[in-house]
Every structure is written in C-alpha cells, then in structure tokens.
Coordinates of C-alpha atoms in Angstrom, one line a residue:
Chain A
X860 CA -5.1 72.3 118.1
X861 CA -3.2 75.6 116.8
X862 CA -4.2 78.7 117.5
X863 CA -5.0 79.7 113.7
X864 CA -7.4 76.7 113.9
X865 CA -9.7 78.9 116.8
X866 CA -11.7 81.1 114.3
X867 CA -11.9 78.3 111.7
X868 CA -13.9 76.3 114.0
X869 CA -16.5 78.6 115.4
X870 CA -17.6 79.4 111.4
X871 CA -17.7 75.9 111.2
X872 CA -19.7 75.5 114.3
X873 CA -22.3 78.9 113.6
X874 CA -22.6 77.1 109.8
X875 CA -24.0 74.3 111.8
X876 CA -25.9 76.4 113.7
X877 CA -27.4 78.2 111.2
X878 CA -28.1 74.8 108.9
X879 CA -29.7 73.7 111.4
X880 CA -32.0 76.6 112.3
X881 CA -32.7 76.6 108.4
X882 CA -34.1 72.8 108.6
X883 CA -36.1 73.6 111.5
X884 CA -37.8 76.8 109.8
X885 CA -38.0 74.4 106.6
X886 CA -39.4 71.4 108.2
X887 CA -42.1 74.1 110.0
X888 CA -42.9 75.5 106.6
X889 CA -43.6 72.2 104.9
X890 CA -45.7 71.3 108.3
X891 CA -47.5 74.1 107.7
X892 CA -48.5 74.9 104.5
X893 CA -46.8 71.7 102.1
X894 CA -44.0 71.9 99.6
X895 CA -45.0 74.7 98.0
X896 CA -45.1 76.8 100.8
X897 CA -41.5 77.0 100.8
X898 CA -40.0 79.7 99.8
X899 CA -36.0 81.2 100.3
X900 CA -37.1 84.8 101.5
X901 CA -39.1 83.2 104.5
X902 CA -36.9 80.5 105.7
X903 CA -34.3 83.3 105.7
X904 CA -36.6 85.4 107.9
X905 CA -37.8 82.1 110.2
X906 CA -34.2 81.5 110.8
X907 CA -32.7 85.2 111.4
X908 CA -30.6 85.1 108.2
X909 CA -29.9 87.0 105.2
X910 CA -31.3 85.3 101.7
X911 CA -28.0 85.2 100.3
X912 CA -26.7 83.1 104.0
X913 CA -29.0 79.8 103.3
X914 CA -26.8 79.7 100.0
X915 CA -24.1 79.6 102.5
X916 CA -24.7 76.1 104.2
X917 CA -27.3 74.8 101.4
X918 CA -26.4 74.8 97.4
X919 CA -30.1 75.1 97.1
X920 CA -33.2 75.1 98.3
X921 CA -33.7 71.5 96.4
X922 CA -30.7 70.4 98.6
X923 CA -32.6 71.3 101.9
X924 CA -35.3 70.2 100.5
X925 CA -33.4 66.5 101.1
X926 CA -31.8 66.9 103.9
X927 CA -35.6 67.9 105.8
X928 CA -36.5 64.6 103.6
X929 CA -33.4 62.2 105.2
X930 CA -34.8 63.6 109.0
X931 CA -38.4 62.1 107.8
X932 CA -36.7 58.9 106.2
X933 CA -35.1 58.9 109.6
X934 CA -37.6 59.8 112.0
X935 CA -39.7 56.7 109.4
X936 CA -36.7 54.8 109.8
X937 CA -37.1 54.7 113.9
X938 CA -40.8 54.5 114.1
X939 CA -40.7 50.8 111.7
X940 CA -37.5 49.5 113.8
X941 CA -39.8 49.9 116.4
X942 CA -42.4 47.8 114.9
X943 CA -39.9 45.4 114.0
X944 CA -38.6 42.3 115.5
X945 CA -37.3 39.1 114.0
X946 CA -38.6 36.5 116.3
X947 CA -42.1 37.1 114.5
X948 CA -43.3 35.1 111.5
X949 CA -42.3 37.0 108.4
X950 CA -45.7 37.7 107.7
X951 CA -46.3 39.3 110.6
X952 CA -43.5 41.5 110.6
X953 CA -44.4 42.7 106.9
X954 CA -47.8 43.8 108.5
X955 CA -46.2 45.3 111.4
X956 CA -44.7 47.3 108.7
X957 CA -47.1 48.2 107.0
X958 CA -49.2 49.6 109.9
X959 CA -45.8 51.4 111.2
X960 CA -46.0 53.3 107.7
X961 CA -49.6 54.1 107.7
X962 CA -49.3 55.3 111.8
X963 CA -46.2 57.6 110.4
X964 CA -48.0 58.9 107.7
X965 CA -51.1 60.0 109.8
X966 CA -49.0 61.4 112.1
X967 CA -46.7 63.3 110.1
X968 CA -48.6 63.7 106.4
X969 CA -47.7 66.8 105.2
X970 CA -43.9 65.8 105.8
X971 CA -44.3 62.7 104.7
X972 CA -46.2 63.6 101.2
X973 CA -43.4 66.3 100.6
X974 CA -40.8 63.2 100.3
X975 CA -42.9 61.9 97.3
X976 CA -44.0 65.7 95.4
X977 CA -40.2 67.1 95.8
X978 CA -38.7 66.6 92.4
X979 CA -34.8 67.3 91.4
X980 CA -36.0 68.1 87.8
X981 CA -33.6 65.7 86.2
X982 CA -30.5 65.6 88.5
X983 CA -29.7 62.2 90.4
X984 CA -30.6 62.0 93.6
X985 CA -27.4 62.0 95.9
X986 CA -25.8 58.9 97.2
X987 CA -26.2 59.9 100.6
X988 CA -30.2 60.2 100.2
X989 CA -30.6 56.3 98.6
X990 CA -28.4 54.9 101.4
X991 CA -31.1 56.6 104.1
X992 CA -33.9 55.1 101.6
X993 CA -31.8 51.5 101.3
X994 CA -31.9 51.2 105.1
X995 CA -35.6 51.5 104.9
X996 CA -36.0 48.9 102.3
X997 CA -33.7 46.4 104.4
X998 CA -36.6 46.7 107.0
X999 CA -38.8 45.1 104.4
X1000 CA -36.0 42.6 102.8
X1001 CA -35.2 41.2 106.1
X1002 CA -38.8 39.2 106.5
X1003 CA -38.9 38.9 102.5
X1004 CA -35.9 36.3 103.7
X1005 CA -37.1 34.5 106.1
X1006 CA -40.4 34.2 103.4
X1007 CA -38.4 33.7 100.9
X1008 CA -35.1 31.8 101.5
X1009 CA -34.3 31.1 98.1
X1010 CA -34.9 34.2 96.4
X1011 CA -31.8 35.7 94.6
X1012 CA -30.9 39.1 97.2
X1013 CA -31.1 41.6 93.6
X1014 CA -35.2 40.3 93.2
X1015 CA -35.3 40.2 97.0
X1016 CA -34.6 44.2 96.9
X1017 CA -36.7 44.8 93.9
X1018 CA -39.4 42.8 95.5
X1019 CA -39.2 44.9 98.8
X1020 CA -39.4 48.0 97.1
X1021 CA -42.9 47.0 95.1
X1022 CA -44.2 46.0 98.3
X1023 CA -43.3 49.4 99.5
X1024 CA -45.3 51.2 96.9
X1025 CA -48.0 49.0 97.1
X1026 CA -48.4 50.0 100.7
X1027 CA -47.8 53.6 100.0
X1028 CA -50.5 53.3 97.2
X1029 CA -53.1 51.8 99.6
X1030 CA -51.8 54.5 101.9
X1031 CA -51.7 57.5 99.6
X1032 CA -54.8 57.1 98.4
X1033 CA -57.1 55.7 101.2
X1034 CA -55.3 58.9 103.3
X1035 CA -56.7 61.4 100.9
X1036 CA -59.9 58.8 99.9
X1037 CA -59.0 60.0 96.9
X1038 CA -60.9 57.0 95.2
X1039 CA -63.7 56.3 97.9
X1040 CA -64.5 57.1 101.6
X1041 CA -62.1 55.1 103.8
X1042 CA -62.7 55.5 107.0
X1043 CA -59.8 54.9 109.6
X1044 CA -60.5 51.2 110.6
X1045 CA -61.5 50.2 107.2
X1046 CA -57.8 51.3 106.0
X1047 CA -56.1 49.8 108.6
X1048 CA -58.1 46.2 107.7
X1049 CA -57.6 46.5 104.0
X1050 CA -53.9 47.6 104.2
X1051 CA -54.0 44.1 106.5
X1052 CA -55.5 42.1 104.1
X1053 CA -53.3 43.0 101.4
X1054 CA -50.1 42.3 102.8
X1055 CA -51.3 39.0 104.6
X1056 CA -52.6 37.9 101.1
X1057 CA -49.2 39.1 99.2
X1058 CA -46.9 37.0 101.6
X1059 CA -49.5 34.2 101.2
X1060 CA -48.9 34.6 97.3
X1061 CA -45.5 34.6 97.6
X1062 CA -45.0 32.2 100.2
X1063 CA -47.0 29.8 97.9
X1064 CA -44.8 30.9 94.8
X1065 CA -41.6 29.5 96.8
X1066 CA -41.1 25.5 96.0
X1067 CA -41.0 24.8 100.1
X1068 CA -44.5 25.5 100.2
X1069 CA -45.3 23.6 97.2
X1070 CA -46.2 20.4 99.0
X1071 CA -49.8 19.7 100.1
X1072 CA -51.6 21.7 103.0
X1073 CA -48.8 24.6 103.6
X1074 CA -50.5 27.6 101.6
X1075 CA -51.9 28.9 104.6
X1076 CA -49.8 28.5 107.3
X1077 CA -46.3 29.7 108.4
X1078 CA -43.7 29.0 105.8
X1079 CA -41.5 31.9 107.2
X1080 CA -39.1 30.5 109.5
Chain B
X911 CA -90.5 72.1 67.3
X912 CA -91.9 75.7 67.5
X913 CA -90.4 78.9 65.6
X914 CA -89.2 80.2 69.4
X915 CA -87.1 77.2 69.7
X916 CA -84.7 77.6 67.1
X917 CA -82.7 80.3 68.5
X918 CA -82.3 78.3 72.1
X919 CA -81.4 75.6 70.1
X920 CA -79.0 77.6 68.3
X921 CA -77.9 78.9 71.4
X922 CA -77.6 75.0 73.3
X923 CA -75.4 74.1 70.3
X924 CA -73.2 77.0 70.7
X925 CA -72.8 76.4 74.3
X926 CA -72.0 72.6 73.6
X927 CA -69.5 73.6 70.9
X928 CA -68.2 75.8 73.4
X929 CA -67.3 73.2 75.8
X930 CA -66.0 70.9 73.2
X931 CA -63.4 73.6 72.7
X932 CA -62.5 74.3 76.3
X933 CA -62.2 70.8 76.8
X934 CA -59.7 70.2 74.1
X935 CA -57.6 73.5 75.0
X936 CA -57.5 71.8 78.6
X937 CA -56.8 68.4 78.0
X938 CA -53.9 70.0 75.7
X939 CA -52.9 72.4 78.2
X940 CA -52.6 69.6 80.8
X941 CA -50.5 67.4 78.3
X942 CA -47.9 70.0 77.4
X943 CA -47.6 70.7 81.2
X944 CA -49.5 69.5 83.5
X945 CA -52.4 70.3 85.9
X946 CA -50.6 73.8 87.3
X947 CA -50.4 75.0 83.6
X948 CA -54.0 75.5 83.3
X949 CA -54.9 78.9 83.3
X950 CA -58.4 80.8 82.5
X951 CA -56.7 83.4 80.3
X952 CA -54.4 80.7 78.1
X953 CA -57.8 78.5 77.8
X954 CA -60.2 81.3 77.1
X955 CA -57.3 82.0 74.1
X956 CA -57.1 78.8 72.7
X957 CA -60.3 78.4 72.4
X958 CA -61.4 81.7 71.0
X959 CA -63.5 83.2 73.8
X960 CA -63.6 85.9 76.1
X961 CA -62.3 84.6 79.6
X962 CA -66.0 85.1 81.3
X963 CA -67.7 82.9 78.6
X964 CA -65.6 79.8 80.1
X965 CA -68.0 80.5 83.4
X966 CA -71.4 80.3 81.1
X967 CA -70.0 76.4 80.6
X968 CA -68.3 75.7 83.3
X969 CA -68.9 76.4 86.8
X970 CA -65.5 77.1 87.4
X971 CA -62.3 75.7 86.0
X972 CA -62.8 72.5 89.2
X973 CA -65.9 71.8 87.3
X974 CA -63.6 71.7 83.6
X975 CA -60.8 69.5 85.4
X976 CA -63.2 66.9 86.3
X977 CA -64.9 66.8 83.0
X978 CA -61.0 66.1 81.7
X979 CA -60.4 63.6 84.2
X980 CA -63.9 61.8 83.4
X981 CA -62.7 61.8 79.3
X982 CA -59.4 60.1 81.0
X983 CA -61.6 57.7 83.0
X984 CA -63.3 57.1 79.9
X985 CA -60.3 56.0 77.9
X986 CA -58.8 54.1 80.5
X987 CA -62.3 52.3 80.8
X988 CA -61.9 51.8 76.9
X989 CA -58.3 50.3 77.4
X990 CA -58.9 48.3 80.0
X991 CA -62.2 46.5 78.8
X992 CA -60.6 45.9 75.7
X993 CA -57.8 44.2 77.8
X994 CA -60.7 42.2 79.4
X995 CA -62.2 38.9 78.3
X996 CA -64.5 36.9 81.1
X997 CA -63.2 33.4 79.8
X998 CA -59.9 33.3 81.6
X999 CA -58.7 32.6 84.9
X1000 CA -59.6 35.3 87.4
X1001 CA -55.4 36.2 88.4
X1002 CA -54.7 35.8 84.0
X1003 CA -57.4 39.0 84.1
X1004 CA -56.5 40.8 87.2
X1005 CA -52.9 40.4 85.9
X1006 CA -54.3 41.9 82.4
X1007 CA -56.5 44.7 84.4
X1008 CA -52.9 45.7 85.7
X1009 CA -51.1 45.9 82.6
X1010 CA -53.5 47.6 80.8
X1011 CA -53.3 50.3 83.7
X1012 CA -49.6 50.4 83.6
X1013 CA -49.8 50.6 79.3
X1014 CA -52.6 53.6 79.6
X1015 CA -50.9 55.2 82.6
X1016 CA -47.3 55.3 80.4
X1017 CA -49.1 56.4 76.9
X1018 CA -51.0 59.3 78.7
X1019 CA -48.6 59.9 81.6
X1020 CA -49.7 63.8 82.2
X1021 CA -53.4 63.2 82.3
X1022 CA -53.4 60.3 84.2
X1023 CA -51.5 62.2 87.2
X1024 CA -53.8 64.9 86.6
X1025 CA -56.3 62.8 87.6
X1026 CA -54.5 62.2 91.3
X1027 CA -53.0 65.8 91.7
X1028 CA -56.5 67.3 91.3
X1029 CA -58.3 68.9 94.4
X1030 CA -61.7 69.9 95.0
X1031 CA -60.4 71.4 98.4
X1032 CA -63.3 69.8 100.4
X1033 CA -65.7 70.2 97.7
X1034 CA -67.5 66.9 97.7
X1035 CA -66.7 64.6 94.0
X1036 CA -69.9 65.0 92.4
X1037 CA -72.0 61.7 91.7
X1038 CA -71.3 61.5 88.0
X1039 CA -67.8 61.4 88.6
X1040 CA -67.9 58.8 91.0
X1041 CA -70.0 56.5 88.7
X1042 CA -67.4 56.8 86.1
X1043 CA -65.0 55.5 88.5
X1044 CA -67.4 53.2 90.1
X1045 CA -67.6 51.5 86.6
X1046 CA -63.7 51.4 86.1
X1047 CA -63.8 49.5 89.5
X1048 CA -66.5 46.9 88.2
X1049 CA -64.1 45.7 86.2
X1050 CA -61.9 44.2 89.1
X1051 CA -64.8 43.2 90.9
X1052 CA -65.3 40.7 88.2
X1053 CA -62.7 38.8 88.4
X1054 CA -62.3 38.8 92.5
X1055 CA -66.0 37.2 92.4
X1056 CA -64.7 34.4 90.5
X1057 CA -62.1 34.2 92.7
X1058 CA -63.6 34.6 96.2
X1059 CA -67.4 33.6 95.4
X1060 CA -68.2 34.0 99.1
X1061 CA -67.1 37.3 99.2
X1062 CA -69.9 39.7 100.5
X1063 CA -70.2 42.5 97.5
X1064 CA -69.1 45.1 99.8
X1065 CA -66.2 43.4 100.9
X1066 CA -65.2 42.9 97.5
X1067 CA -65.3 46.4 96.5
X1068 CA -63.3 47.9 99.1
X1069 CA -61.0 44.7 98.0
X1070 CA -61.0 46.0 94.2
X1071 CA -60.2 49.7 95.6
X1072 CA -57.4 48.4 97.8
X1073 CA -55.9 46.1 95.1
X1074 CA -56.5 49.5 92.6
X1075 CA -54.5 51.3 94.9
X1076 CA -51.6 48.7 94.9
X1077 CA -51.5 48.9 91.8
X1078 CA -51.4 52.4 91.5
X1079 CA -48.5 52.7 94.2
X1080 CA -46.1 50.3 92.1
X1081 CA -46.8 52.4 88.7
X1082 CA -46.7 54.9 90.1
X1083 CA -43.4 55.7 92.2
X1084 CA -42.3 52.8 89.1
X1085 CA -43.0 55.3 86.3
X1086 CA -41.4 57.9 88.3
X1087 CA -38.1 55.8 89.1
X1088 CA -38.8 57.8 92.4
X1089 CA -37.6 55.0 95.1
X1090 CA -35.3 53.2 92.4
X1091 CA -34.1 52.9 88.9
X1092 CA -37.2 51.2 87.1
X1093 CA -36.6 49.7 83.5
X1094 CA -39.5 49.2 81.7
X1095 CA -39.4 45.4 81.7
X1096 CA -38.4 45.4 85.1
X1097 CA -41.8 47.4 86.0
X1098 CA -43.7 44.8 83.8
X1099 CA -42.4 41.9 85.9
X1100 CA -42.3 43.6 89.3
X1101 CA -46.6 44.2 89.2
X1102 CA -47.3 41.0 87.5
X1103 CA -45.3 39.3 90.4
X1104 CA -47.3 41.5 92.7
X1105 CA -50.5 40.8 91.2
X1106 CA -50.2 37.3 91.0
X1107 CA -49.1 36.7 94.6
X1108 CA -52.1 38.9 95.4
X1109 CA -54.5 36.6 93.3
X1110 CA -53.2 33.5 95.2
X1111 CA -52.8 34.7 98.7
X1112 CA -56.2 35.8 98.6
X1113 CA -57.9 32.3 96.8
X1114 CA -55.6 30.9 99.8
X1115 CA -58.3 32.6 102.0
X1116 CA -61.0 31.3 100.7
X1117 CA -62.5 27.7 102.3
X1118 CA -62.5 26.3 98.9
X1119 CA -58.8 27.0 98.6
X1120 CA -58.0 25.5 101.9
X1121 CA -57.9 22.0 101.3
X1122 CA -54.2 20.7 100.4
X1123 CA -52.4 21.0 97.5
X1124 CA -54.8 23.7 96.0
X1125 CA -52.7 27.0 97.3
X1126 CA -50.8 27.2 93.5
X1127 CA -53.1 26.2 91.5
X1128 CA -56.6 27.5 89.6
X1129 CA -59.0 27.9 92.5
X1130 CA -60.6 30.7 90.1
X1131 CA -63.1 28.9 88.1

C-alpha cells in the first residue's frame, strides 16, 4: 500500500459507514411507518448526515429503497434455507416453504410488503437485485425437480415463480383478511392445502405417475 | 302520493343524481390515476358541487371508494358469470373462472387494484360489501362442489377464498412483471397450469378419487 492510498481508503471506509447507517435509519423508517414513510430529509437526520450526503453513497432514494429490499430478500433467503432440506419428499419441502414465507412475513410485514409496493416507475430493476430474487426461486425449483424430473429447467423456473405468487397471494391477502376473516391457524391449513393439492396436480401431470394407484402418494424422489 | 311529497321526492332524486355524478368523477379519477388521485376538491369539481354536498351522499370519501369497488365487483361478477356455464367439467370452469379474472383484471387494471389498495383503517367492511363479494365467491364454490361432493360447505368456502387468492397472487405480481418478465401468453399458460394442477390435486383428495388410475382423469361429474 502507498502512502497516497491512506486518505483514499478511510472515504471509502466512512462511505461505508455512512451507507450503512442510511440502511439502518431506512429499514427503521419502513418498520415504522411503511413505504411512504420514507422520506430523504429524515433518513438524513436518523443517520447524522446532510440531505445532499445520502446522494453521496445512494443515486437515489429508489436505489436504497433496493438495497433495504436485497437485506429482506436476504434475511427471506436464510429463514427458507432453514426450512429446507433435500432428504424430504418434494412435497414436503414445497410446504416447508410455504410456511417459511408465511412465518417471515408475520414476522417482518411491513418490510416485507415494501418489497412488493416499491416501484422503479419504468426503469429495470438492476441485475444485482434479480440474482438475490433467482436464489430465492432456486429454493422453490430444487423440489419442483425432484417432482418433476422431466420438466424442461426454463418451465421449471416459470413454474417456481407462479407457485411463489400463489403463496404470496394466499399470504397477502389472508394477512390483511382483505377478503374474509382468517384467523392464524385457518391460514396456516389453507396455505397447506394448497400446496399439498398443487404438487398432487402436478405430480399427477408428469407421465411417471401416470400409471394406476400413484396420484396420491410420493412420486418425488 | 300527497302534495308534501313532491318536493322530498324532488329532493331524493337530486340526491341520487348526485351520487350518480360522484360516482362517475370517481371511478374516472381512479382510472386516470389511481386510488391516491382521489381528492374531495377535484371530485366535488367534476361533478359540479360544492365540496360539502359530497358529505350529504356520502359518509365520507371510504364510504364513495367502496360504492366504486362494489360497481367493480359488479362487473367482474358480470364477466365472470358470463364466462360460466354449469355443464362442463368442474377444473374446464375453475380454469374459465381464472381467465375471466385474469381478462377483467387486464381490461380494468386501475380499478381492480383499487379494489386491494383500499383501507378502511380498522373500520369494519360493511355487510353489503361483503355480500357482493360473497356472491363473486359462489361462483367457485360451484364448481369445487362438483368436485369434492363431501366437502363440508364451510370448508369449501374458505377453499374458494384460498384458491381466489392464488389466483390473485399469479395475476397479480404476473400483470405487474414484478418477480419476472411476464408475456401475455406466458401468464395465460402459467395460471391455467396452476389451476389445473389445483383441480386435480384436490379431486386426488377426495375418496372417490382414490382408487387407481382415476388421479388424471374427470373425477368432477
């Protein structure tokens, strides 16, 4: 190391420092009040900056609006590997899933419903932001295998990701009860039900469980 | 009808075409740009009143929103019963049920999420909006009797709200591209795939499905 590389270093290391005490101020924002709730002038305050010093280690507010996201994809990410584990039948894992996903969003719903309101208003979401998603989704196409051995990977990732958003529709809306009062338990057996009955379906789509007697039982392997 | 009824009548009439007007300036409001857009002051221009005479037919603008979303249940109703037909197999018309949604939900994107991004802030949903609903969801009991007849009818309507709300996950992170690029064909496919293997895991359940060779095949009568 030089000695002109000295100063460089410790701006790179208080930039660090201060992104990082932006995300935390962010994250506490959205905790506390949703989305909407954040706004540049109090972040700035929450984290001991000037305004014009998030635009310093952020581009804008929509960018740290992701990068709080990619800590709940992550902090999601951990919570389902937990819940996963491949000796299982595939069926089982999927609803090991599933109830992973419902736990995290009980447990952390106000970050968790900011990753679906926060819109970039047209621009693409940044590579670095789909590969956190596409490690998620692997979670789900690693039983869809096992399920479904012959399925083509490209309809194994599509069918992963509509699974997903059934779940989250089940979840959304039974966590809100936005269409009927859904008490705790009954969510957690209906979210059940669902994904037992879709890798039933599917199982029973696949031509291995096409021959008599093996709709029911445990075509995953 | 007495001479002092006239002028109350008058007076109800007024009141009604009031409301009519309201309406419309809402539901247009809401189209142009969505649910925040809605403003006393911009409706009580549009349609030609003072802002307090919005209060002497509506409550207060909660009260207008859900009168809007019960017109949207209404024409979703209208779409989906003409996508109904109580001759086919019970998966052909859940599969239709789900299209239908998906057609209505892209033809009148901004009103249908209006429906979902409204609040009552722990207002309870009063019992004439829940018996529009209650009459959308009717129309997936019907089919999941034919498919599980043993079914107790409370059982099958949390079943129609769960598979509802499956439904509703896939079009809608689908419409919004929000987890993945989402062609319209591909969204098509994606929730009749989903549909179906709901339809069959579920007859799958049912002892009449469980003797072999049945798993793939009509056990909806």
């Amino acid at each position: 190391m030089t000695q002109q590389e000295r100063p460089v270093s410790a701006a790179v290391a208080r930039r660090a420092e201060l992104r990082e005490r932006l995300l935390v101020a962010g994250r506490a924002a959205i905790e506390a009040g949703g989305l909407s709730s954040l706004k540049a002038r109090d972040l700035a305050a929450a984290a001991g900056c000037a305004v014009g010093a998030i635009y310093t280690v952020f581009a804008d507010l929509d960018e740290l609006i992701l990068a709080i996201g990619a800590g709940t994809l992550s902090a999601l990410e951990g919570a389902l590997e937990s819940a996963t584990g491949d000796a299982g039948a595939a069926a089982d894992e999927l609803s090991r899933l599933a109830r992973g996903y419902l736990q995290f969003a009980r447990a952390h719903e106000t970050l968790w419903r900011a990753l679906f309101e926060h819109r970039l208003g047209g621009r693409a979401v940044p590579a670095w932001f789909l590969e956190d998603q596409n490690r998620l989704f692997a979670l789900i196409e690693a039983p869809l295998a096992r399920l479904l051995p012959q399925e083509p990977p490209a309809a194994r990732a599509r069918l992963a990701r509509s699974l997903f958003s059934a779940v989250h529709g089940v979840v959304f809306l039974g966590l809100e009860e936005k269409i009927a009062p859904t008490p705790a338990a009954t969510l957690d057996a209906e979210l059940e039900r669902l994904v037992r009955a879709f890798a039933a379906g599917l199982a029973a789509e696949s031509p291995a469980a096409q021959s008599p007697g093996s709709c029911a039982g445990s075509s995953s392997s």
